[in-house]
Short mmCIF file of C-alpha atoms in Angstrom, two decimals:
data_model
loop_
_atom_site.label_atom_id
_atom_site.label_comp_id
_atom_site.label_asym_id
_atom_site.label_seq_id
_atom_site.Cartn_x
_atom_site.Cartn_y
_atom_site.Cartn_z
CA MET A 9 -53.98 0.88 -21.41
CA ARG A 10 -50.50 1.13 -22.93
CA SER A 11 -50.17 4.76 -21.75
CA LEU A 12 -51.11 3.65 -18.23
CA LEU A 13 -48.40 0.97 -18.29
CA ILE A 14 -45.81 3.51 -19.45
CA VAL A 15 -46.77 5.93 -16.65
CA LEU A 16 -46.61 3.07 -14.12
CA ALA A 17 -43.15 2.06 -15.36
CA VAL A 18 -41.91 5.65 -15.02
CA LEU A 19 -43.29 5.86 -11.46
CA VAL A 20 -41.67 2.55 -10.47
CA THR A 21 -38.33 3.64 -11.96
CA THR A 22 -38.52 6.95 -10.10
CA LEU A 23 -39.28 5.14 -6.83
CA VAL A 24 -36.30 2.81 -7.35
CA ILE A 25 -34.03 5.78 -7.95
CA ILE A 26 -35.31 7.53 -4.80
CA LEU A 27 -34.81 4.43 -2.65
CA THR A 28 -31.39 3.66 -4.10
CA PRO A 29 -28.48 4.23 -1.66
CA ALA A 30 -26.64 7.50 -2.07
CA ASN A 31 -23.44 5.80 -3.20
CA ALA A 32 -25.14 3.94 -6.08
CA ALA A 33 -24.25 4.95 -9.65
CA VAL A 34 -26.93 6.08 -12.10
CA ALA A 35 -26.43 5.66 -15.84
CA HIS A 36 -26.71 8.75 -18.02
CA ASP A 37 -25.66 7.00 -21.23
CA GLU A 38 -27.79 4.32 -22.84
CA PRO A 39 -27.86 1.94 -25.83
CA GLU A 40 -28.62 3.31 -29.30
CA ILE A 41 -30.35 0.63 -31.37
CA ASP A 42 -30.52 1.04 -35.13
CA ALA A 43 -31.37 -1.35 -37.94
CA TYR A 44 -31.03 -1.70 -41.70
CA VAL A 45 -31.67 -4.38 -44.29
CA THR A 46 -28.90 -6.17 -46.12
CA SER A 47 -30.90 -5.87 -49.33
CA SER A 48 -33.74 -3.37 -49.66
CA VAL A 49 -34.99 -4.83 -52.94
CA VAL A 50 -37.42 -7.72 -52.66
CA PRO A 51 -39.13 -9.62 -55.48
CA ALA A 52 -42.88 -9.33 -55.97
CA GLY A 53 -45.17 -12.36 -55.64
CA GLN A 54 -42.78 -14.40 -53.49
CA THR A 55 -42.12 -15.44 -49.93
CA TYR A 56 -38.82 -13.75 -49.26
CA PRO A 57 -36.33 -13.98 -46.32
CA LEU A 58 -35.73 -10.34 -45.41
CA GLN A 59 -32.44 -9.97 -43.54
CA VAL A 60 -32.28 -7.12 -41.01
CA VAL A 61 -29.04 -6.08 -39.33
CA VAL A 62 -29.62 -4.78 -35.78
CA VAL A 63 -26.71 -2.75 -34.42
CA ASN A 64 -25.96 -0.96 -31.15
CA THR A 65 -24.13 2.26 -32.10
CA ALA A 66 -24.00 3.77 -28.61
CA LYS A 67 -20.93 5.51 -27.24
CA HIS A 68 -20.22 7.27 -23.97
CA GLU A 69 -21.16 10.96 -23.88
CA TRP A 70 -21.58 11.55 -20.13
CA ALA A 71 -19.80 8.97 -17.99
CA GLU A 72 -18.52 9.45 -14.46
CA ARG A 73 -15.71 7.11 -13.39
CA GLY A 74 -13.75 6.46 -10.23
CA SER A 75 -15.81 4.38 -7.83
CA VAL A 76 -16.48 0.65 -8.21
CA GLU A 77 -20.14 1.37 -9.04
CA GLU A 78 -19.18 3.90 -11.74
CA GLU A 79 -16.59 1.56 -13.29
CA LEU A 80 -19.10 -1.32 -13.47
CA LEU A 81 -21.81 0.95 -14.85
CA PHE A 82 -19.34 2.38 -17.39
CA ASN A 83 -18.98 -1.13 -18.86
CA ALA A 84 -22.68 -2.03 -18.67
CA SER A 85 -24.65 1.14 -19.43
CA LEU A 86 -24.33 0.94 -23.23
CA THR A 87 -25.36 -2.73 -23.48
CA ALA A 88 -28.90 -3.72 -24.43
CA TYR A 89 -30.31 -6.84 -22.71
CA ASN A 90 -33.25 -9.10 -23.59
CA VAL A 91 -33.73 -7.48 -26.99
CA THR A 92 -37.04 -8.46 -28.60
CA LEU A 93 -37.79 -7.69 -32.27
CA TRP A 94 -40.98 -8.03 -34.30
CA LEU A 95 -41.70 -6.70 -37.79
CA GLU A 96 -44.99 -5.08 -38.72
CA GLY A 97 -46.04 -5.34 -42.38
CA ASP A 98 -48.52 -3.36 -44.49
CA GLU A 99 -51.25 -4.07 -47.04
CA GLY A 100 -48.86 -5.51 -49.64
CA ILE A 101 -46.40 -7.29 -47.35
CA ASP A 102 -47.38 -9.87 -44.73
CA VAL A 103 -44.80 -10.86 -42.09
CA LYS A 104 -44.78 -14.60 -41.28
CA THR A 105 -42.05 -14.61 -38.63
CA ASP A 106 -43.06 -14.02 -35.02
CA ARG A 107 -40.81 -12.34 -32.45
CA VAL A 108 -37.02 -12.68 -32.57
CA ARG A 109 -34.97 -12.38 -29.38
CA ILE A 110 -31.35 -11.41 -28.78
CA PRO A 111 -30.09 -11.98 -25.20
CA VAL A 112 -27.32 -9.37 -25.22
CA LEU A 113 -26.36 -6.66 -27.72
CA PRO A 114 -23.18 -4.80 -26.66
CA SER A 115 -22.14 -1.45 -28.10
CA ALA A 116 -19.67 -1.05 -30.95
CA SER A 117 -17.40 1.11 -28.76
CA PHE A 118 -16.70 -1.86 -26.41
CA GLN A 119 -17.08 -4.96 -28.58
CA PRO A 120 -17.05 -3.98 -32.27
CA GLY A 121 -17.28 -7.57 -33.45
CA TYR A 122 -20.41 -8.33 -31.40
CA ALA A 123 -22.33 -5.05 -31.69
CA SER A 124 -24.56 -6.21 -34.54
CA ARG A 125 -26.83 -9.19 -35.17
CA THR A 126 -28.46 -10.27 -38.41
CA VAL A 127 -32.01 -11.55 -38.02
CA THR A 128 -34.28 -12.93 -40.72
CA PHE A 129 -37.98 -12.23 -41.14
CA LEU A 130 -39.96 -14.30 -43.62
CA ILE A 131 -42.26 -11.97 -45.57
CA SER A 132 -44.94 -12.74 -48.13
CA VAL A 133 -45.01 -10.13 -50.91
CA SER A 134 -48.17 -9.58 -52.95
CA PRO A 135 -47.76 -9.80 -56.77
CA ASP A 136 -49.17 -6.27 -57.20
CA ALA A 137 -47.12 -4.68 -54.40
CA VAL A 138 -44.52 -3.15 -56.73
CA GLY A 139 -43.06 0.05 -55.29
CA LYS A 140 -41.63 1.36 -52.04
CA HIS A 141 -42.91 0.16 -48.68
CA THR A 142 -42.11 1.23 -45.14
CA LEU A 143 -42.28 -1.56 -42.59
CA LYS A 144 -42.08 -1.00 -38.84
CA LEU A 145 -39.48 -2.84 -36.78
CA HIS A 146 -40.56 -2.84 -33.14
CA VAL A 147 -37.67 -3.10 -30.68
CA SER A 148 -37.90 -3.57 -26.93
CA TYR A 149 -34.92 -4.05 -24.63
CA GLU A 150 -33.68 -3.57 -21.10
CA ARG A 151 -30.74 -1.43 -20.05
CA ALA A 152 -28.82 -1.02 -16.81
CA ARG A 153 -30.07 2.10 -15.05
CA ILE A 154 -28.58 1.84 -11.54
CA ILE A 155 -25.75 -0.21 -10.00
CA ASP A 156 -25.23 -0.56 -6.26
CA VAL A 157 -22.22 -2.30 -4.70
CA THR A 158 -22.33 -3.46 -1.09
CA GLY A 159 -19.61 -5.12 0.95
CA ASN A 160 -15.86 -4.72 1.21
CA ILE A 161 -14.50 -3.76 -2.24
CA SER A 162 -11.11 -5.19 -1.28
CA GLY A 163 -12.64 -8.63 -0.81
CA ILE A 164 -16.09 -10.10 -1.36
CA TYR A 165 -18.84 -7.71 -2.40
CA ASP A 166 -22.32 -7.85 -3.91
CA VAL A 167 -23.44 -6.02 -7.03
CA VAL A 168 -27.10 -5.17 -7.58
CA TYR A 169 -28.25 -4.07 -11.05
CA TYR A 170 -31.51 -2.18 -11.65
CA TYR A 171 -32.84 -2.32 -15.21
CA ILE A 172 -35.33 -0.21 -17.12
CA LYS A 173 -37.28 -1.33 -20.18
CA GLU A 174 -37.15 0.74 -23.38
CA GLU A 175 -39.12 0.50 -26.63
CA LYS A 176 -38.69 2.08 -30.04
CA VAL A 177 -39.91 1.70 -33.61
CA ILE A 178 -37.45 1.75 -36.52
CA PRO A 179 -38.73 2.28 -40.07
CA ILE A 180 -37.51 -0.34 -42.54
CA GLU A 181 -37.77 0.75 -46.16
CA VAL A 182 -37.92 -1.87 -48.89
CA GLU A 183 -38.68 -1.71 -52.57
CA VAL A 184 -40.71 -4.39 -54.31
CA CYS A 185 -39.30 -4.67 -57.81
CA GLN A 186 -40.21 -6.68 -60.89
CA SER A 187 -37.28 -5.68 -63.12
CA SER A 188 -33.91 -7.41 -63.02
CA LYS A 189 -31.52 -4.60 -62.08
CA PRO A 190 -28.50 -4.49 -59.79
CA ILE A 191 -28.33 -2.00 -56.93
CA LEU A 192 -24.79 -1.44 -55.69
CA LYS A 193 -23.91 -0.19 -52.22
CA ALA A 194 -20.49 0.48 -50.67
CA PHE A 195 -19.54 -0.59 -47.14
CA PRO A 196 -16.12 0.23 -45.66
CA VAL A 197 -14.39 -2.67 -43.93
CA LYS A 198 -13.53 -1.44 -40.44
CA SER A 199 -9.80 -1.01 -40.06
CA ARG A 200 -7.55 1.27 -38.11
CA MET A 201 -6.37 4.24 -40.15
CA TYR A 202 -4.30 7.22 -39.04
CA THR A 203 -4.09 10.81 -40.18
CA ASN A 204 -1.16 11.85 -42.39
CA GLU A 205 -0.42 8.21 -43.19
CA VAL A 206 -0.95 6.29 -46.43
CA SER A 207 -3.63 3.79 -45.42
CA GLN A 208 -5.28 0.90 -47.20
CA LEU A 209 -9.03 1.50 -47.56
CA VAL A 210 -11.06 -1.63 -48.32
CA LEU A 211 -14.66 -1.31 -49.54
CA GLN A 212 -17.14 -4.13 -49.90
CA ILE A 213 -19.27 -3.47 -53.00
CA ALA A 214 -22.56 -5.28 -52.37
CA ASN A 215 -25.26 -6.00 -54.96
CA GLU A 216 -28.61 -5.47 -53.24
CA GLY A 217 -30.60 -5.77 -56.46
CA ASN A 218 -31.86 -8.81 -58.37
CA GLY A 219 -29.74 -8.46 -61.49
CA VAL A 220 -26.11 -9.30 -62.25
CA ALA A 221 -23.64 -6.40 -62.50
CA ARG A 222 -20.58 -6.86 -64.69
CA ASN A 223 -17.57 -4.74 -65.67
CA VAL A 224 -17.91 -2.77 -62.46
CA GLU A 225 -15.81 0.39 -62.07
CA VAL A 226 -15.44 2.09 -58.68
CA LYS A 227 -14.15 5.66 -58.15
CA LEU A 228 -13.76 7.77 -54.99
CA SER A 229 -14.05 11.51 -54.43
CA GLY A 230 -14.29 13.66 -51.33
CA ASP A 231 -12.22 14.87 -48.38
CA LEU A 232 -9.22 12.57 -48.86
CA ASP A 233 -6.41 11.97 -51.32
CA VAL A 234 -6.81 8.82 -53.45
CA LEU A 235 -3.28 7.76 -54.38
CA ASP A 236 -3.64 4.39 -56.06
CA PRO A 237 -5.57 3.16 -57.97
CA LYS A 238 -7.71 5.96 -59.32
CA THR A 239 -10.29 3.39 -60.47
CA ALA A 240 -10.87 -0.10 -59.05
CA TYR A 241 -12.46 -2.89 -61.11
CA ALA A 242 -14.61 -5.95 -60.44
CA ALA A 243 -15.49 -8.45 -63.17
CA THR A 244 -18.97 -9.42 -61.95
CA ILE A 245 -21.17 -9.05 -58.87
CA PRO A 246 -24.20 -11.40 -58.72
CA PRO A 247 -27.27 -10.51 -56.62
CA SER A 248 -26.89 -10.79 -52.81
CA THR A 249 -23.10 -10.99 -53.02
CA SER A 250 -20.25 -8.56 -52.49
CA VAL A 251 -16.67 -8.16 -53.65
CA PRO A 252 -13.84 -6.16 -52.03
CA VAL A 253 -11.96 -3.34 -53.73
CA SER A 254 -9.07 -1.44 -52.17
CA PHE A 255 -7.50 2.01 -52.48
CA SER A 256 -4.40 3.64 -51.03
CA VAL A 257 -5.63 6.85 -49.40
CA LYS A 258 -4.33 9.63 -47.18
CA SER A 259 -6.13 12.25 -45.09
CA ASP A 260 -5.17 14.97 -42.63
CA LYS A 261 -8.71 15.05 -41.22
CA GLU A 262 -10.13 12.74 -38.58
CA THR A 263 -13.57 12.51 -40.28
CA CYS A 264 -14.06 12.29 -44.04
CA SER A 265 -17.18 12.07 -46.19
CA VAL A 266 -16.39 10.07 -49.33
CA ARG A 267 -18.60 9.69 -52.41
CA VAL A 268 -18.36 6.29 -54.07
CA GLU A 269 -19.33 6.15 -57.76
CA MET A 270 -20.04 2.64 -59.11
CA SER A 271 -20.70 2.19 -62.81
CA TYR A 272 -21.58 -1.21 -64.31
CA GLU A 273 -23.34 -3.09 -67.07
CA TYR A 274 -26.56 -5.06 -66.60
CA PHE A 275 -29.09 -6.84 -68.81
CA ASP A 276 -32.46 -5.07 -68.90
CA GLY A 277 -34.25 -7.98 -70.57
CA LEU A 278 -33.42 -6.91 -74.12
CA LYS A 279 -29.79 -5.75 -74.11
CA TRP A 280 -26.79 -4.90 -71.91
CA VAL A 281 -27.00 -1.32 -70.73
CA ARG A 282 -24.84 0.93 -68.55
CA GLY A 283 -25.93 1.91 -65.05
CA VAL A 284 -24.47 4.09 -62.28
CA ASP A 285 -25.04 3.96 -58.53
CA GLU A 286 -23.64 6.38 -55.96
CA ASP A 287 -23.14 5.93 -52.25
CA THR A 288 -21.60 8.02 -49.46
CA VAL A 289 -19.48 6.56 -46.68
CA GLN A 290 -18.03 8.15 -43.56
CA LEU A 291 -14.40 7.36 -42.77
CA PHE A 292 -12.71 7.97 -39.43
CA PHE A 293 -8.98 8.48 -38.97
CA GLU A 294 -7.27 8.38 -35.59
CA PRO A 295 -4.52 10.89 -34.78
CA SER A 296 -1.16 9.48 -35.75
CA SER A 297 0.04 9.91 -32.16
CA ALA A 298 -2.37 7.12 -31.16
CA ALA A 299 -0.35 4.73 -33.31
CA ILE A 300 2.49 4.71 -30.77
CA THR A 301 1.09 2.50 -28.02
CA ILE A 302 2.77 2.26 -24.62
CA SER A 303 1.95 -0.31 -21.94
CA TRP A 304 3.39 -2.00 -18.84
CA GLY A 305 4.03 -5.67 -18.28
CA ASP A 306 2.95 -6.27 -14.68
CA ASN A 307 1.65 -3.02 -13.18
CA GLU A 308 0.95 -4.38 -9.68
CA VAL A 309 3.46 -3.34 -6.99
CA VAL A 310 3.62 -3.27 -3.18
CA ARG A 311 4.93 -0.83 -0.60
CA GLY A 312 8.70 -0.75 -0.31
CA GLN A 313 9.19 -2.73 -3.52
CA LYS A 314 12.28 -2.12 -5.63
CA GLY A 315 12.81 -3.56 -9.06
CA LEU A 316 12.31 -3.10 -12.78
CA LEU A 317 9.09 -2.30 -14.63
CA ASP A 318 8.84 -3.59 -18.20
CA LEU A 319 7.73 -0.79 -20.54
CA TYR A 320 6.58 -1.88 -24.03
CA ILE A 321 6.54 0.62 -26.93
CA MET A 322 4.88 -0.42 -30.22
CA ASN A 323 4.66 1.30 -33.61
CA SER A 324 1.23 0.58 -35.16
CA LEU A 325 1.87 2.75 -38.22
CA SER A 326 2.60 1.35 -41.66
CA TYR A 327 5.87 3.26 -41.79
CA PRO A 328 8.90 3.58 -39.50
CA VAL A 329 9.25 6.39 -36.98
CA SER A 330 12.45 8.07 -35.89
CA ALA A 331 13.66 10.39 -33.12
CA LEU A 332 11.15 8.82 -30.73
CA VAL A 333 11.57 10.23 -27.22
CA ILE A 334 9.37 9.21 -24.27
CA GLN A 335 8.95 11.26 -21.07
CA LEU A 336 7.51 9.70 -17.89
CA GLU A 337 5.92 11.73 -15.08
CA GLU A 338 5.98 9.70 -11.87
CA PRO A 339 2.98 9.68 -9.52
CA ASP A 340 3.02 10.20 -5.75
CA GLY A 341 4.46 7.22 -3.92
CA VAL A 342 6.37 5.76 -6.88
CA ASP A 343 9.94 6.83 -7.65
CA LEU A 344 10.98 6.19 -11.26
CA LYS A 345 14.75 6.20 -11.58
CA ILE A 346 14.51 6.97 -15.34
CA ASN A 347 12.15 9.69 -16.56
CA SER A 348 13.35 10.15 -20.14
CA ILE A 349 13.74 7.35 -22.71
CA LEU A 350 15.40 7.82 -26.10
CA VAL A 351 13.89 5.08 -28.27
CA GLY A 352 15.07 6.47 -31.60
CA PHE A 353 14.07 4.41 -34.66
CA LEU A 354 11.09 2.04 -34.54
CA ASN A 355 9.99 -0.11 -37.48
CA PRO A 356 6.29 -0.64 -38.31
CA GLY A 357 4.85 -3.32 -36.02
CA GLU A 358 8.02 -3.39 -33.89
CA VAL A 359 7.74 -3.64 -30.12
CA ARG A 360 10.59 -2.24 -28.04
CA ALA A 361 10.95 -3.36 -24.40
CA VAL A 362 12.57 -0.97 -21.92
CA LYS A 363 13.24 -1.73 -18.25
CA ILE A 364 12.55 1.14 -15.85
CA PRO A 365 14.10 0.95 -12.33
CA PHE A 366 11.57 1.96 -9.70
CA GLU A 367 11.00 2.11 -5.96
CA VAL A 368 7.71 2.32 -4.07
CA ASP A 369 7.62 4.44 -0.91
CA ASP A 370 7.09 2.59 2.37
CA GLU A 371 4.21 4.96 3.19
CA ALA A 372 2.65 5.08 -0.31
CA LYS A 373 -1.13 5.13 -0.42
CA PHE A 374 -2.83 2.01 -1.71
CA GLY A 375 -4.77 1.90 -4.99
CA TYR A 376 -4.23 3.02 -8.56
CA ARG A 377 -1.71 5.67 -9.56
CA THR A 378 -1.27 7.18 -13.01
CA ILE A 379 2.03 7.62 -14.83
CA ASN A 380 1.57 10.40 -17.40
CA VAL A 381 3.44 9.72 -20.63
CA SER A 382 4.37 12.28 -23.27
CA GLY A 383 6.74 12.22 -26.20
CA THR A 384 7.65 13.27 -29.71
CA PHE A 385 8.53 11.37 -32.87
CA ARG A 386 8.96 11.84 -36.60
CA GLN A 387 7.41 9.65 -39.29
CA ALA A 388 10.09 8.46 -41.66
CA ILE A 389 8.30 9.65 -44.82
CA TYR A 390 7.04 12.99 -43.46
CA PRO A 391 9.12 15.92 -42.16
CA SER A 392 6.67 17.02 -39.45
CA VAL A 393 7.20 16.24 -35.76
CA GLU A 394 4.29 14.46 -34.04
CA SER A 395 3.55 14.47 -30.31
CA LEU A 396 1.90 11.84 -28.14
CA HIS A 397 0.15 11.91 -24.78
CA THR A 398 -1.15 8.93 -22.84
CA SER A 399 -1.18 7.47 -19.35
CA ILE A 400 -0.33 4.15 -17.71
CA PRO A 401 -1.98 2.84 -14.52
CA VAL A 402 0.08 1.42 -11.63
CA TYR A 403 -1.66 -0.45 -8.82
CA ILE A 404 -0.19 -0.38 -5.29
CA LYS A 405 -1.52 -3.55 -3.70
CA PRO A 406 -2.76 -3.17 -0.09
CA GLU A 407 -0.63 -5.82 1.68
CA PRO A 408 -0.38 -6.08 5.48
CA ASP A 409 2.59 -4.23 7.02
CA PHE A 410 3.25 -5.03 10.68
CA GLU A 411 5.20 -3.15 13.35
CA ILE A 412 6.24 -4.54 16.76
CA VAL A 413 6.05 -2.19 19.75
CA SER A 414 7.52 -3.40 23.08
CA ASP A 415 9.56 -1.78 25.85
CA GLN A 416 9.95 -4.63 28.30
CA VAL A 417 12.19 -5.29 31.32
CA VAL A 418 12.91 -8.85 32.47
CA TYR A 419 15.02 -10.10 35.38
CA ALA A 420 17.88 -12.56 35.26
CA GLY A 421 17.28 -15.92 36.88
CA GLU A 422 13.50 -15.58 37.22
CA ASP A 423 10.81 -17.77 35.64
CA ASN A 424 7.24 -17.14 34.49
CA GLN A 425 7.78 -13.49 33.64
CA ILE A 426 5.17 -11.83 31.38
CA VAL A 427 6.33 -10.06 28.21
CA GLU A 428 3.76 -7.88 26.41
CA VAL A 429 4.10 -7.29 22.65
CA ARG A 430 1.86 -4.92 20.68
CA ILE A 431 1.30 -5.81 17.00
CA VAL A 432 0.42 -2.75 14.86
CA ASN A 433 -0.86 -3.14 11.25
CA ASN A 434 0.32 -0.16 9.17
CA GLY A 435 -0.69 -1.76 5.85
CA GLY A 436 -3.79 -3.33 4.33
CA ASP A 437 -6.32 -5.44 6.20
CA ALA A 438 -5.00 -8.81 7.42
CA LYS A 439 -6.56 -11.99 8.76
CA ASP A 440 -5.41 -15.35 10.23
CA ILE A 441 -2.29 -13.77 11.74
CA HIS A 442 0.26 -16.14 13.30
CA ALA A 443 3.08 -14.69 15.42
CA LEU A 444 6.04 -16.95 16.29
CA LEU A 445 8.62 -15.65 18.81
CA LYS A 446 12.27 -16.70 18.50
CA PRO A 447 14.24 -15.10 21.38
CA SER A 448 17.98 -14.84 21.95
CA PRO A 449 19.77 -17.65 23.84
CA GLY A 450 19.18 -17.42 27.58
CA ILE A 451 15.53 -16.41 27.22
CA LEU A 452 12.99 -19.21 26.91
CA VAL A 453 9.44 -18.57 25.64
CA LYS A 454 7.22 -21.31 27.03
CA VAL A 455 4.50 -20.97 24.35
CA PRO A 456 6.08 -19.09 21.42
CA ASP A 457 2.97 -19.15 19.18
CA ALA A 458 0.15 -16.59 19.27
CA PHE A 459 -2.73 -15.95 16.91
CA ILE A 460 -4.87 -12.94 15.93
CA GLU A 461 -8.07 -13.43 13.97
CA SER A 462 -7.84 -10.16 12.02
CA LEU A 463 -6.30 -6.70 12.09
CA LYS A 464 -7.64 -3.92 9.92
CA SER A 465 -5.41 -1.16 8.64
CA GLY A 466 -4.33 1.04 11.57
CA GLU A 467 -5.47 -1.43 14.25
CA SER A 468 -3.26 -3.04 16.90
CA LYS A 469 -3.47 -5.83 19.44
CA THR A 470 -1.33 -6.76 22.46
CA LEU A 471 -0.05 -10.32 22.87
CA LYS A 472 1.31 -11.73 26.14
CA PHE A 473 4.03 -14.37 26.44
CA LYS A 474 5.40 -16.15 29.52
CA VAL A 475 9.21 -16.39 29.55
CA ASP A 476 11.97 -17.87 31.71
CA VAL A 477 15.24 -15.93 31.91
CA ASP A 478 18.48 -17.79 32.56
CA GLU A 479 20.56 -16.55 35.50
CA ASP A 480 23.65 -16.49 33.26
CA VAL A 481 22.39 -13.66 31.03
CA ILE A 482 24.19 -10.35 31.46
CA PRO A 483 22.21 -7.72 33.42
CA GLY A 484 21.96 -4.26 31.88
CA THR A 485 21.98 -5.72 28.37
CA LYS A 486 19.29 -5.60 25.67
CA TYR A 487 18.47 -8.89 23.98
CA ARG A 488 16.79 -9.12 20.57
CA VAL A 489 13.67 -11.19 20.00
CA MET A 490 12.69 -12.15 16.44
CA VAL A 491 9.00 -12.39 15.51
CA GLU A 492 7.96 -14.30 12.38
CA LEU A 493 4.53 -13.10 11.20
CA THR A 494 2.39 -15.06 8.75
CA SER A 495 -0.97 -13.68 7.59
CA GLU A 496 -3.41 -13.50 4.69
CA ASP A 497 -4.62 -10.40 2.88
CA LEU A 498 -8.28 -10.01 1.95
CA ASN A 499 -7.68 -11.83 -1.34
CA GLY A 500 -6.48 -14.91 0.54
CA ASP A 501 -2.84 -14.50 -0.53
CA GLU A 502 -0.34 -15.53 2.16
CA GLN A 503 2.10 -12.89 3.38
CA LYS A 504 5.26 -13.46 5.45
CA GLU A 505 7.16 -10.85 7.41
CA THR A 506 9.93 -10.80 10.04
CA GLU A 507 10.07 -8.11 12.73
CA TYR A 508 12.22 -7.60 15.86
CA PHE A 509 11.88 -6.09 19.32
CA TYR A 510 14.25 -5.83 22.32
CA VAL A 511 13.97 -6.70 26.02
CA ARG A 512 16.20 -5.21 28.70
CA VAL A 513 17.61 -7.61 31.32
CA GLU A 514 18.07 -6.32 34.89
CA GLU A 515 19.82 -7.96 37.85
CA LYS A 516 17.83 -10.47 39.83
CA GLY A 517 16.21 -8.98 42.92
CA GLY A 518 17.03 -5.40 42.00
CA HIS A 519 13.39 -4.60 41.61
CA GLU A 520 12.65 -6.07 45.08
CA TYR A 521 15.11 -3.65 46.72
CA VAL A 522 13.40 -0.79 45.00
CA LEU A 523 10.02 -1.90 46.36
CA VAL A 524 11.45 -2.23 49.93
CA LEU A 525 12.98 1.25 49.68
CA ILE A 526 9.69 2.74 48.49
CA LEU A 527 7.85 0.99 51.34
CA ALA A 528 10.37 2.29 53.92
CA LEU A 529 9.96 5.84 52.64
CA VAL A 530 6.18 5.56 52.88
CA LEU A 531 6.37 4.26 56.49
CA ALA A 532 8.78 7.03 57.48
CA ALA A 533 6.46 9.65 56.04
CA ILE A 534 3.53 8.22 58.02
CA ALA A 535 5.57 8.25 61.25
CA VAL A 536 6.58 11.89 60.77
CA TYR A 537 2.95 12.82 60.07
CA LYS A 538 1.71 11.13 63.30
CA LYS A 539 4.44 12.80 65.39
CA LYS A 540 3.40 16.24 64.16
CA ARG A 541 -0.24 15.56 65.02
CA LYS A 542 0.74 14.62 68.67
CA LYS A 543 2.56 17.91 69.13
CA ILE A 544 -0.54 19.76 68.06
#
């Protein structure tokens, strides 16, 4: 029956994928659920709260980005939803707790502080169950498989998520023990460390046994240099507790395997004896270039904008840097007036603010642009020169950009003349457009207001206005008409713009003489034509 359900689920998922629109994004990455116990030693003959840490260790391995669907799926594909856990015992261990549920379990790569949950299962241990046992932790969860976005991505749009259910079984090993003996484990406290820098490594030494450890000595060995101290000490570590110890370390590798040797004294029931536990931890060091972080203040600009961009440069290292030089490579549509920045000396934790003059082209394409950043620096305590490479996004906001097109002739001293004005939108989509005409003296617009419901980018619409022209205006002269345009972009933000067009004033009645002349020429041509026909 279970196999039939699995086959049915696969068929349904395949059908959903087939029927999904072509522009939908499909997740290739998925959550990675793992679990371990906080203490693997449990006492025999007792009802014991077994604490299990469930963690999502997933990271992106194959992620496509660019479209709205891919960006949303990039953030959601590694998250596990509706996680259900239940523990299966064996002959010597009976599990009393039913199912445990976790609504959302994000990945450590996105939310390190929320990627793990500690759940407790109440187990009943038989008095004669001494030894190692393997319990089965059943895990079921849902993950985002497909995301489809419909609607206008510049305004209101709908997002549809398609989920798929996954199941797995994780072995949980415990040891039922009668003797009172400590079991020490080492856990590195997550902190940011950089290559070629003296970093502070903090280890939590946890006692997972049921005996007290005293006079604890901790030593490190492996792929890193331990500078100080060579041996760390802890006076006592009771069961189910932990104490921190710290070392100053340095590594030129990004991944290090470190062996932790922990020696201690414990009471075996008759006397204090010496014991030794060993553990291996993996340490990760980021390149030192990542310690120089560069970011913008407000990275949203508009076409034609001129001003200053605030560039923030921070030193996250524990030591100063010197000879810091930053190079900026401007993207299409954005003109950076300064491309090279000499920062010089930067203390640890210091943030330096630099103002960069910029100008956005009037015809720049809307959307995100990338400013590529490179540079070099020298750590104060090391002679080597380090390089850095990063990028900064700049967003060109799609605001409306109107143009007025009109080539109109009006006549002095005449009323109720029609003036046609074409409004062209060369920018982003606009709605609720209000055009208010303010002509030069001598030209009266009877109804100066006109409205357009919406104009998409590249669209135009012609407005008509009825005007009276004073007889005192000067014929043969062009008069300027100001147009105040108020509109809203698709985000509802109000935009104001002022444009101008010109009308040419001709002498009153001049156009009538032209019409009479044309009519006379037509009549003369007809008369000549008839005369020729009579001769024939």
